[in-house]
Short mmCIF file of C-alpha atoms in Angstrom, two decimals:
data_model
loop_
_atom_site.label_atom_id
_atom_site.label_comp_id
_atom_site.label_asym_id
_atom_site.label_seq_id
_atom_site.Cartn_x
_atom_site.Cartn_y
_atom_site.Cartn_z
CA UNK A 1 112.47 49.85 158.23
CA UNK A 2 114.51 50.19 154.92
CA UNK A 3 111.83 52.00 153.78
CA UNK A 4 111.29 54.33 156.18
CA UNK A 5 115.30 54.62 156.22
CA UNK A 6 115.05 55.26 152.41
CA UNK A 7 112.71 58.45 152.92
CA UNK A 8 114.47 59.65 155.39
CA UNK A 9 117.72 59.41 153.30
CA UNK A 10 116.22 60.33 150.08
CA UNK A 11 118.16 57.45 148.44
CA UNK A 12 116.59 55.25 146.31
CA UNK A 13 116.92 51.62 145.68
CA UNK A 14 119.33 52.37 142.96
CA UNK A 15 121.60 54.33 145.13
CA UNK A 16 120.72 57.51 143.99
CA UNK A 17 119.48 60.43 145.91
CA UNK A 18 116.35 61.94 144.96
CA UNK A 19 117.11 65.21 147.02
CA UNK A 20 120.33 65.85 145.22
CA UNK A 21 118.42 65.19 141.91
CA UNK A 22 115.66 67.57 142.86
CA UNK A 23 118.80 70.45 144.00
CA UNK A 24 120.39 69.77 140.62
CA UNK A 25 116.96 70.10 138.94
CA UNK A 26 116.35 73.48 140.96
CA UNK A 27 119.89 74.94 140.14
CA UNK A 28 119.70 73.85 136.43
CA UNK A 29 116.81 75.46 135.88
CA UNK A 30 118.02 78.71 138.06
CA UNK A 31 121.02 78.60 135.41
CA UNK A 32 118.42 78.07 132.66
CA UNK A 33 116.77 81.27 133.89
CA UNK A 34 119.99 83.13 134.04
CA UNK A 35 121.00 82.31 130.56
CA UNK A 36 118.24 83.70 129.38
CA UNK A 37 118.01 86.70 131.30
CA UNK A 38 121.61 87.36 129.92
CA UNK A 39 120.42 86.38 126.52
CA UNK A 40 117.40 89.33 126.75
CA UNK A 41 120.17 91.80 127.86
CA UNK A 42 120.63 94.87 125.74
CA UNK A 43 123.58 93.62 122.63
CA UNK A 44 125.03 95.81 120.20
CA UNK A 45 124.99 93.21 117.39
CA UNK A 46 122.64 94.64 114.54
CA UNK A 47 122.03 93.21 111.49
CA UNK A 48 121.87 95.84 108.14
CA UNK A 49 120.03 95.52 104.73
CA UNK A 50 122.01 93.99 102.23
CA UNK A 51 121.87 96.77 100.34
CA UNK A 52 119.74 95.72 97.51
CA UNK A 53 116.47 97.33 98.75
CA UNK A 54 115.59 99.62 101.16
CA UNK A 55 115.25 99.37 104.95
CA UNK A 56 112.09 100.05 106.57
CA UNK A 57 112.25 101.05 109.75
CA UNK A 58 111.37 98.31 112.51
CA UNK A 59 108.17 98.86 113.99
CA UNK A 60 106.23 100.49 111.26
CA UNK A 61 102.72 100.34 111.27
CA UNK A 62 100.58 99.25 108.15
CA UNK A 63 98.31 102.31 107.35
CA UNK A 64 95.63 102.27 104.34
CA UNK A 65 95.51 105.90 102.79
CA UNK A 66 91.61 106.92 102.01
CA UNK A 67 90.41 108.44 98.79
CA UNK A 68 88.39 110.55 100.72
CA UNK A 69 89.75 112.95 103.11
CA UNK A 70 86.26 111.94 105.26
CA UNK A 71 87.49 108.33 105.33
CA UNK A 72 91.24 109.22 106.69
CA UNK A 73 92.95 107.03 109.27
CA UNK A 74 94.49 109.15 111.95
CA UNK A 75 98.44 108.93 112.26
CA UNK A 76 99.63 109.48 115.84
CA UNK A 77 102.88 111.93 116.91
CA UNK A 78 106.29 110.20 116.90
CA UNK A 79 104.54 107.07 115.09
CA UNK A 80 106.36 105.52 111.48
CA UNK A 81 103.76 103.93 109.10
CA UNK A 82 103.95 102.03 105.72
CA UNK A 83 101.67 102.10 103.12
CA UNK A 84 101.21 101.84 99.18
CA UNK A 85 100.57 103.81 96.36
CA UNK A 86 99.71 102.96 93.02
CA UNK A 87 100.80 104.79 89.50
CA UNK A 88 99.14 108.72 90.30
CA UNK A 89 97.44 107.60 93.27
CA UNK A 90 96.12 110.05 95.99
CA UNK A 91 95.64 109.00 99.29
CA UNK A 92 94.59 110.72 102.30
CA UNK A 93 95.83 110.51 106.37
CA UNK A 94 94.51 113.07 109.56
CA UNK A 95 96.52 114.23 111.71
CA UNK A 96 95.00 116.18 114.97
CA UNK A 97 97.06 119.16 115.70
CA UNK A 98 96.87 121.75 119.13
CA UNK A 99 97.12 125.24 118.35
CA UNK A 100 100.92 126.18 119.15
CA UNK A 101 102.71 122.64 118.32
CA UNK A 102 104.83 123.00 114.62
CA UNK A 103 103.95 120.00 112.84
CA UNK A 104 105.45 118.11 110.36
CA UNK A 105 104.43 114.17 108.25
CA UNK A 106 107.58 113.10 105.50
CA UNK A 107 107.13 110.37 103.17
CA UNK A 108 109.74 108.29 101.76
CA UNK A 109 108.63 107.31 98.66
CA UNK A 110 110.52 103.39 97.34
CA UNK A 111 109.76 102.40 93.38
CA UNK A 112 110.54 99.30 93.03
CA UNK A 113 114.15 98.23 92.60
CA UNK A 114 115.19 98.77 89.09
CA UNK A 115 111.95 99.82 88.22
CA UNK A 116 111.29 102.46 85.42
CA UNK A 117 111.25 106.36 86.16
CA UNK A 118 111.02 109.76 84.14
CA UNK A 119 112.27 113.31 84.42
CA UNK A 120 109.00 114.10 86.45
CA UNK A 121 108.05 111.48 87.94
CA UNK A 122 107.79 111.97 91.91
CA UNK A 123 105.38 112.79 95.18
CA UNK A 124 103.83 115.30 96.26
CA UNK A 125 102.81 115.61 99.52
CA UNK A 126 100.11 118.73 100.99
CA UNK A 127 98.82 119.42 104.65
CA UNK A 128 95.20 120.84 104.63
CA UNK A 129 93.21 122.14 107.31
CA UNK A 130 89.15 121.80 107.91
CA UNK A 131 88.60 124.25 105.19
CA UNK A 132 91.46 123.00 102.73
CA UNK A 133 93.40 125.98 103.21
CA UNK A 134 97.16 124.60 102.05
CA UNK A 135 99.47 124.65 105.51
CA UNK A 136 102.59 123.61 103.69
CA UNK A 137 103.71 121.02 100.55
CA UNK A 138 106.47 119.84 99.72
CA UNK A 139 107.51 117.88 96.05
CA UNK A 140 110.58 115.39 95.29
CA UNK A 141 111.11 114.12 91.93
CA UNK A 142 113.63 112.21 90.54
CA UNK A 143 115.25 114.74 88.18
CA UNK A 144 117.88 114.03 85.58
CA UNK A 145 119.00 110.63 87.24
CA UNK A 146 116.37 108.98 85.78
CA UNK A 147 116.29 105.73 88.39
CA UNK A 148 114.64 104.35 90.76
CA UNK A 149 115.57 105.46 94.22
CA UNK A 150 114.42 106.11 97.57
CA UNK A 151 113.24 109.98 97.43
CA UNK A 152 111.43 112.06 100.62
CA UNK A 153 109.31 114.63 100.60
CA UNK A 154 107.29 116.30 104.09
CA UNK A 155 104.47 118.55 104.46
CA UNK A 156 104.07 120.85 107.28
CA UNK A 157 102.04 123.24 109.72
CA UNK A 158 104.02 125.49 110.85
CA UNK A 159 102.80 128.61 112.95
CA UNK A 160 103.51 131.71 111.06
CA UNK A 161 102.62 134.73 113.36
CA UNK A 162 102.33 136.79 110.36
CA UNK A 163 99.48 134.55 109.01
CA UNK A 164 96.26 133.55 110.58
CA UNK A 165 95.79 130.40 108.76
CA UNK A 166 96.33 127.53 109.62
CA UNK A 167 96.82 128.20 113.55
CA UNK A 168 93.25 126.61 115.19
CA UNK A 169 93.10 123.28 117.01
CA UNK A 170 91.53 120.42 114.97
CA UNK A 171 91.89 117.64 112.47
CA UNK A 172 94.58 118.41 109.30
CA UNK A 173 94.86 116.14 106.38
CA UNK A 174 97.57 114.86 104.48
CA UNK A 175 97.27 114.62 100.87
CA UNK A 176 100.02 112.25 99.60
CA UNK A 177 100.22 112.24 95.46
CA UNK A 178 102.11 110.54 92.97
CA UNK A 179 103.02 111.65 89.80
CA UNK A 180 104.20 109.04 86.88
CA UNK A 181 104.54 109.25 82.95
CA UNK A 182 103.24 106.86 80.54
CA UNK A 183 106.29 104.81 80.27
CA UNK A 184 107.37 104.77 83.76
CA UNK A 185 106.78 101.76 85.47
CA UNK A 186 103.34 101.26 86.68
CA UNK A 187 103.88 98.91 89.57
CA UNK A 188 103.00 100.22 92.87
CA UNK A 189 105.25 102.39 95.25
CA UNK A 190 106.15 101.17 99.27
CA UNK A 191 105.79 104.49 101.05
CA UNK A 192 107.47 105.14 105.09
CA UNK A 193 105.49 107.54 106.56
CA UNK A 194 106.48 109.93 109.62
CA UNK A 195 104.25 112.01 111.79
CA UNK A 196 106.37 114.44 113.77
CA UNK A 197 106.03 117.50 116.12
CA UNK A 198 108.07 120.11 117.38
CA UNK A 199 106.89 122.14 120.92
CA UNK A 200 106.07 125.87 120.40
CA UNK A 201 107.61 128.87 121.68
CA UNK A 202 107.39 130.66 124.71
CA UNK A 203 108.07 133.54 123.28
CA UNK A 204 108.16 134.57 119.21
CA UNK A 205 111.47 134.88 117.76
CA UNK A 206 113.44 136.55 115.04
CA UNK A 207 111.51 135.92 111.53
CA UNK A 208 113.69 137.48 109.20
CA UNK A 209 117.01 136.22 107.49
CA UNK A 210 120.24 138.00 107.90
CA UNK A 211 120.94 139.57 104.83
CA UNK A 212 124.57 138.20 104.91
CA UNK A 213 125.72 134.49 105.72
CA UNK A 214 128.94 132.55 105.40
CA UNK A 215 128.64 130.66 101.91
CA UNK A 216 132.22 130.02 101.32
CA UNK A 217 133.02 125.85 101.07
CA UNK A 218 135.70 125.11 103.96
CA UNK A 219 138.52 123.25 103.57
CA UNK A 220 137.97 119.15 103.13
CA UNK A 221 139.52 117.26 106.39
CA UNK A 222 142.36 115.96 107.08
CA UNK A 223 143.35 112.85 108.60
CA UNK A 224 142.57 110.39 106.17
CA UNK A 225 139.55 108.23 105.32
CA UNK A 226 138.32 106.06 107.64
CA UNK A 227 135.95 103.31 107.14
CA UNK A 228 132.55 103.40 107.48
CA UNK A 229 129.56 101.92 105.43
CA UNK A 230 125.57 103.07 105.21
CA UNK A 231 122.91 101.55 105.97
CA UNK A 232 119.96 100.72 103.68
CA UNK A 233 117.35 102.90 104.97
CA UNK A 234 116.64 106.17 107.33
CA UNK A 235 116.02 104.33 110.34
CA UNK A 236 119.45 102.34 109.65
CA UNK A 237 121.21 105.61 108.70
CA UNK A 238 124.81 105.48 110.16
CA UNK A 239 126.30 108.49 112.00
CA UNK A 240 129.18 110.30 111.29
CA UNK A 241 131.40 113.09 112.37
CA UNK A 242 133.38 115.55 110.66
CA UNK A 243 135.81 113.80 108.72
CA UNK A 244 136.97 111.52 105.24
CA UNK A 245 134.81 108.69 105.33
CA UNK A 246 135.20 105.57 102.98
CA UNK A 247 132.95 102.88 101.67
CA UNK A 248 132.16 100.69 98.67
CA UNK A 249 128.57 101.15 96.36
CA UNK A 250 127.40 98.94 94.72
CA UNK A 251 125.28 99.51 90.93
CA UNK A 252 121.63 100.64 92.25
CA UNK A 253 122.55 100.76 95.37
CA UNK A 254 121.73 103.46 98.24
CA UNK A 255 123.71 104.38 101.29
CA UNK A 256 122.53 106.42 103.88
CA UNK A 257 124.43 108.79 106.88
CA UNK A 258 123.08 110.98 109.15
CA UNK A 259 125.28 113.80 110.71
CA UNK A 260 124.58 115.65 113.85
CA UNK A 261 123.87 119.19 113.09
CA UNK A 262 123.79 121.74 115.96
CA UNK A 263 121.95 125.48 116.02
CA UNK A 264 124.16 127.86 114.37
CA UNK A 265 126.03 125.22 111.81
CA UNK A 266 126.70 124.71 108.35
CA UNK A 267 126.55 121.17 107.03
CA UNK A 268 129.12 120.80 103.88
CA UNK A 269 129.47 117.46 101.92
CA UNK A 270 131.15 116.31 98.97
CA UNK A 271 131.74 112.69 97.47
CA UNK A 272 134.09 111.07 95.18
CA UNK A 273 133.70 108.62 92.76
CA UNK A 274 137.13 106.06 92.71
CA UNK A 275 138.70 104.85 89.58
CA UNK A 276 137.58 101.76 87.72
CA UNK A 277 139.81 100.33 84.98
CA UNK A 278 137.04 98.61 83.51
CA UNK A 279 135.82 101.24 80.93
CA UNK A 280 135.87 105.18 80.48
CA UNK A 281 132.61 105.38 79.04
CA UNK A 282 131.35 108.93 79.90
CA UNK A 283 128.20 108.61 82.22
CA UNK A 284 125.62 111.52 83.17
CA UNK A 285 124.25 111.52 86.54
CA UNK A 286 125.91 108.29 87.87
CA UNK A 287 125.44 108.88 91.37
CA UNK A 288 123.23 110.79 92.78
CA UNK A 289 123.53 113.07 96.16
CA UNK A 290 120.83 113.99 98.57
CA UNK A 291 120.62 116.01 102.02
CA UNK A 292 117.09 115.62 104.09
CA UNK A 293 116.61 117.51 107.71
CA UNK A 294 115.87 115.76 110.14
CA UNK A 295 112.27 115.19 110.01
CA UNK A 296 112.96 113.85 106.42
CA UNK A 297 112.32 117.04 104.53
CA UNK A 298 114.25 117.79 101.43
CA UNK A 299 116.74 119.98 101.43
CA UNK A 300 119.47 119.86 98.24
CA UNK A 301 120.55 117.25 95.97
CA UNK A 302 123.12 116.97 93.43
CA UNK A 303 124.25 114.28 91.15
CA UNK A 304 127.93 113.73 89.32
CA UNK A 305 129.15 112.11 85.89
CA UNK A 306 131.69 109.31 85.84
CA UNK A 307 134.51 108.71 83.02
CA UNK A 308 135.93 105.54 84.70
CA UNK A 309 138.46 108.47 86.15
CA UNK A 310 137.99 109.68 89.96
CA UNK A 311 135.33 112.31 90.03
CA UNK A 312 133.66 114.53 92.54
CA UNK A 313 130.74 116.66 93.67
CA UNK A 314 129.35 118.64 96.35
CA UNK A 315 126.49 119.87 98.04
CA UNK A 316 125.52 123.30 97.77
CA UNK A 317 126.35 125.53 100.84
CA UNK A 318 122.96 125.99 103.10
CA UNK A 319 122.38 128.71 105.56
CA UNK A 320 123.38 127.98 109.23
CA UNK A 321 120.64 126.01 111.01
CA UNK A 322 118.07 128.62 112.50
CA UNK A 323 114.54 128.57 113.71
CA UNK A 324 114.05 131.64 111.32
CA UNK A 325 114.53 130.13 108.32
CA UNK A 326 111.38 128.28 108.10
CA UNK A 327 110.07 131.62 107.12
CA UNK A 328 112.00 131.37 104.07
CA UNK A 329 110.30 131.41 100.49
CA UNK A 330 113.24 129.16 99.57
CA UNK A 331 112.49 125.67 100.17
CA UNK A 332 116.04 124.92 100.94
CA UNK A 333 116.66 127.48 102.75
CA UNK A 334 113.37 126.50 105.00
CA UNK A 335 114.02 123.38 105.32
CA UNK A 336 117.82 124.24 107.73
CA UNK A 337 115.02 125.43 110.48
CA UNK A 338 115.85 123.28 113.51
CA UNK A 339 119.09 121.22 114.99
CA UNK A 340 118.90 117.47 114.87
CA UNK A 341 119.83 114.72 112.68
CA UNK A 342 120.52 115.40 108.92
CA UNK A 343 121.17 112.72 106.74
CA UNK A 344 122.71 112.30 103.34
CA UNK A 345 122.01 109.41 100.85
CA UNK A 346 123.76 108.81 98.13
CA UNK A 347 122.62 106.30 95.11
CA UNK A 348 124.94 104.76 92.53
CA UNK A 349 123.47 104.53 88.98
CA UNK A 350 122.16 101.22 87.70
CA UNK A 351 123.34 101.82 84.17
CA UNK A 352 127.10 101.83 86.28
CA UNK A 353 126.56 97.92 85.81
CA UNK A 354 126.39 97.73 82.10
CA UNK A 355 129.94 99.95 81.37
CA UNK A 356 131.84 98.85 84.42
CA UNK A 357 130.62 95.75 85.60
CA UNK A 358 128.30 94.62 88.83
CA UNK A 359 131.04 95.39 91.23
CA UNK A 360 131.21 98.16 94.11
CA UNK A 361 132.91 101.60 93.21
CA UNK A 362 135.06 103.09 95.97
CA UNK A 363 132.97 106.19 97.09
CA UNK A 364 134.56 108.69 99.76
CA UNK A 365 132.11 111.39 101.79
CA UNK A 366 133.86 114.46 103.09
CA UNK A 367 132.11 116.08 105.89
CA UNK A 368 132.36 119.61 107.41
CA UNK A 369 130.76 121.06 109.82
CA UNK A 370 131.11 124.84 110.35
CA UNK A 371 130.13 127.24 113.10
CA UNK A 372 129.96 126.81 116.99
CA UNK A 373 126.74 125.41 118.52
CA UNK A 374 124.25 128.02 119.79
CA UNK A 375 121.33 128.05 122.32
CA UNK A 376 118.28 126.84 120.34
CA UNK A 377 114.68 128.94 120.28
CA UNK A 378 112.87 129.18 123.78
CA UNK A 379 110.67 125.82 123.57
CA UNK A 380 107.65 125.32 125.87
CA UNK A 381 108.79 122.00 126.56
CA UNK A 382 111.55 119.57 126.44
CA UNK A 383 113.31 119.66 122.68
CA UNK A 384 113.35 115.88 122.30
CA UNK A 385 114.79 115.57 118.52
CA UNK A 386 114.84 119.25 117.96
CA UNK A 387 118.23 119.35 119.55
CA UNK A 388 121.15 117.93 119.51
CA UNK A 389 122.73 116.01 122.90
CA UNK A 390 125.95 114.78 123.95
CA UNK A 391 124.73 111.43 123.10
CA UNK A 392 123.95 111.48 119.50
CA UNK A 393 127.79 113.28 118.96
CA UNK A 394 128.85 110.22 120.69
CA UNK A 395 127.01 108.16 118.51
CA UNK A 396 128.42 110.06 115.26
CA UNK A 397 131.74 109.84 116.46
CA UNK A 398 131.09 105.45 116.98
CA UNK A 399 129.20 105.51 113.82
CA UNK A 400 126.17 104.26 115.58
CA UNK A 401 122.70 103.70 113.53
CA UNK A 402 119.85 104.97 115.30
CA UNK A 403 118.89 101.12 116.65
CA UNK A 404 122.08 100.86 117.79
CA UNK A 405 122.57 104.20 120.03
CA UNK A 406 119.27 103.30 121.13
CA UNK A 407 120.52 99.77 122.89
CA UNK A 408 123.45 101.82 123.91
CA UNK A 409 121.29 104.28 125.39
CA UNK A 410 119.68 101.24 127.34
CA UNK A 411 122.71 99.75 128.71
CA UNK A 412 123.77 103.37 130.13
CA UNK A 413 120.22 103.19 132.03
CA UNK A 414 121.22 99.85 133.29
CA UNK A 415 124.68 100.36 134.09
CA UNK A 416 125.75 96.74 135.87
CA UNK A 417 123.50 94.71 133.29
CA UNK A 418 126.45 92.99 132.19
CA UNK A 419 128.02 92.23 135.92
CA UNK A 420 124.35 91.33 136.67
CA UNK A 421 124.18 88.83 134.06
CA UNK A 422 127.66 87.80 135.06
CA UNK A 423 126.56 87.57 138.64
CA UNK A 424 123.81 85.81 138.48
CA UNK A 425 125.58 83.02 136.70
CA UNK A 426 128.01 82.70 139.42
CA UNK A 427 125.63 82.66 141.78
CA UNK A 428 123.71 79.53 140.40
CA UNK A 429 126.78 78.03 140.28
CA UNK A 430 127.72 78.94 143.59
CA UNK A 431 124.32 77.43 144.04
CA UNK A 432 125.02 74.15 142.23
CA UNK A 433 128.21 74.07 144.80
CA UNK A 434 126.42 74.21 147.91
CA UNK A 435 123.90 72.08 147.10
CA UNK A 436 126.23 69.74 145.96
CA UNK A 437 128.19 69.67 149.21
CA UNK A 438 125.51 68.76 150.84
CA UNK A 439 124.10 66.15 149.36
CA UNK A 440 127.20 64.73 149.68
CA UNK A 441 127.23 65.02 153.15
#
């Protein structure tokens, strides 16, 4: 009888009931599950480099470049790769192209972190088609600031209806070379590789430059700086706005931005060096200043002296962003062809460390951008990075990195993801009540 009293009771010969133990089992692991479905939700917590190396983007795929342009791995549209090249390496890539899609592979090429460099040292980086005509090439060197940095070059195929090469559907190659003098350091070079495309045109546009543009430099901002430091690679890039922008750099080290830059504007930028009391020894091409577009093709750089006294620099003025500048002969000038992200990186001189110690110099970026947005060229399909949206100008204004608008972007497409969460922790322990309740009864 007790028995049959204690099943039907579910209370043990300890006093305890097993039914409430199995509820409390069942709602602990319901919370269980809803702590971690909170956990997984979209966060906005990102972690940057530290600064003393560069930042590959997440999610890049090893690649092996092939002597042989026969033996080429295929890189796939909107894919990031890494790879390695040794001391005046060549390596080879495919890419298969249609017949009306512009197409575009950059390479960031990273020495090794206080490695040795020369004048000429650098990449070059060629697009071939079946027959080895040259689509497009692109080279980046290091210049007078003879140190080791981050540097981007991109090679393209773009379709020039005033030229019948390089137009046919097939396989292209990508012929990525490095350059290095004798004394330059021979260790090998990391290497982020980008395959991008951009749609064609439904109908051809204008392919000649106006013979007049605005070239004047505007006016710096106003307002004041406001803080805002770079990430440690192009994938990390933080965004910013028009406007004074303040951060420390460190001896070696590089900061990147990217800036939103619409059809029909001018990009201007200028830095400045702070003050150190430490020394005034005169120093040639302490920092140096770069601008890429943004598929990661070169566009200007620049680099400044430091006394010890503040000191600044600018970019030279580009043409307004158009989709007939690509038919430039200037590379510069090419290279302003489409809206999107540009991004500036700016790299503080090792040799900084020996005059004025290992600490960061203040740096300031001024940022103007000139010229009201206009429609962009008549794509045959959607302009995906080609453009630029309402959401990357909120990210510049934030000073979102890429990763970061990205989960942003994700919590917009879930909306309640945060009441969810909330709610469906409430309801285990709404749950946990009930159950509760009735085992007590």
């Amino acid at each position: 009888m007790s028995v049959k009293r204690q099943r039907a009771t579910g209370r043990t010969a300890g006093g305890r009931t097993t039914g409430a133990r199995a509820a409390r089992t069942r709602v602990a692991g319901a919370l269980a599950a809803a702590a971690c479905a909170a956990a997984l939700l979209p966060g906005t917590a990102w972690a940057a480099g530290d600064g003393g190396g560069y930042a590959f983007e997440d999610g890049a795929q090893p690649v092996q470049g092939a002597v042989s342009h026969l033996d080429a791995e295929q890189l796939r549209p909107g894919k990031t790769y890494r790879d390695t090249i040794k001391k005046d390496g060549k390596l080879y890539y495919r890419v298969d192209l249609d017949a009306k899609q512009n197409a575009y592979v950059s390479v960031v090429a990273v020495p090794k972190t206080g490695g040795k460099v020369a004048y000429g040292d650098g990449i070059k980086v060629s697009m071939r088609d079946g027959s080895n005509n040259r689509c497009g090439s692109q080279e980046a060197d290091f210049g007078s600031a003879e140190f080791a940095r981050p540097i981007t070059a991109y090679a393209d195929r773009t379709i020039d209806p005033d030229s019948s090469t390089c137009r046919e559907q097939g396989a292209y190659y990508v012929l990525v070379e490095r350059d290095s003098a004798k004394e330059s350091d021979p260790a090998d070079w990391e290497l982020e590789i980008r395959f991008r495309t951009e749609p064609g045109l439904t109908k051809a546009g204008p392919t000649a430059l106006p013979s007049n543009w605005p070239s004047a430099t505007p006016a710096p901002p106003t307002g004041g700086p406001q803080r805002r430091d770079g990430g440690a690679g192009f994938g990390a890039a933080t965004s910013l706005k028009q406007g004074e922008w303040r951060t420390d750099i460190r001896p070696g080290q590089t900061l990147i931005y990217r800036v939103p830059v619409d059809w029909g504007q001018q990009l201007f930028v200028r830095a400045e060096l702070g003050s150190s009391p430490a020394s005034d020894e005169y120093l040639s091409h302490a920092l140096a200043l770069s601008l890429e577009n943004q598929v990661l093709g070169h566009v200007s750089r620049d680099t400044m002296t430091y006394s010890g006294d503040p000191a600044t620099m600018a970019l030279q003025p580009e043409r307004p962003v158009a989709y007939e500048n690509r038919f430039s002969g200037n590379y510069s000038t090419s290279a302003v062809r489409f809206a999107g992200w540009y991004y500036v990186s700016a790299t503080l001189s090792p040799a900084v460390a020996k005059e004025y110690g290992d600490k960061p110099l203040p740096l300031t970026l001024r940022v103007n951008l000139t010229g009201q947005p206009k429609d962009g060229p008549a794509y045959d399909g959607p302009a995906g990075s080609f453009a630029v949206t309402d959401d990357d100008r909120d990210a510049a204004a934030s000073g979102q990195s890429g990763p970061q608008a990205a989960r942003s972007d994700t919590m917009k497409v879930v909306g309640v993801a945060g009441i969810g969460a909330g709610g469906v922790l409430l309801l285990g322990l709404g749950a946990w009540w009930l159950l509760a309740r009735r085992s007590t009864a």
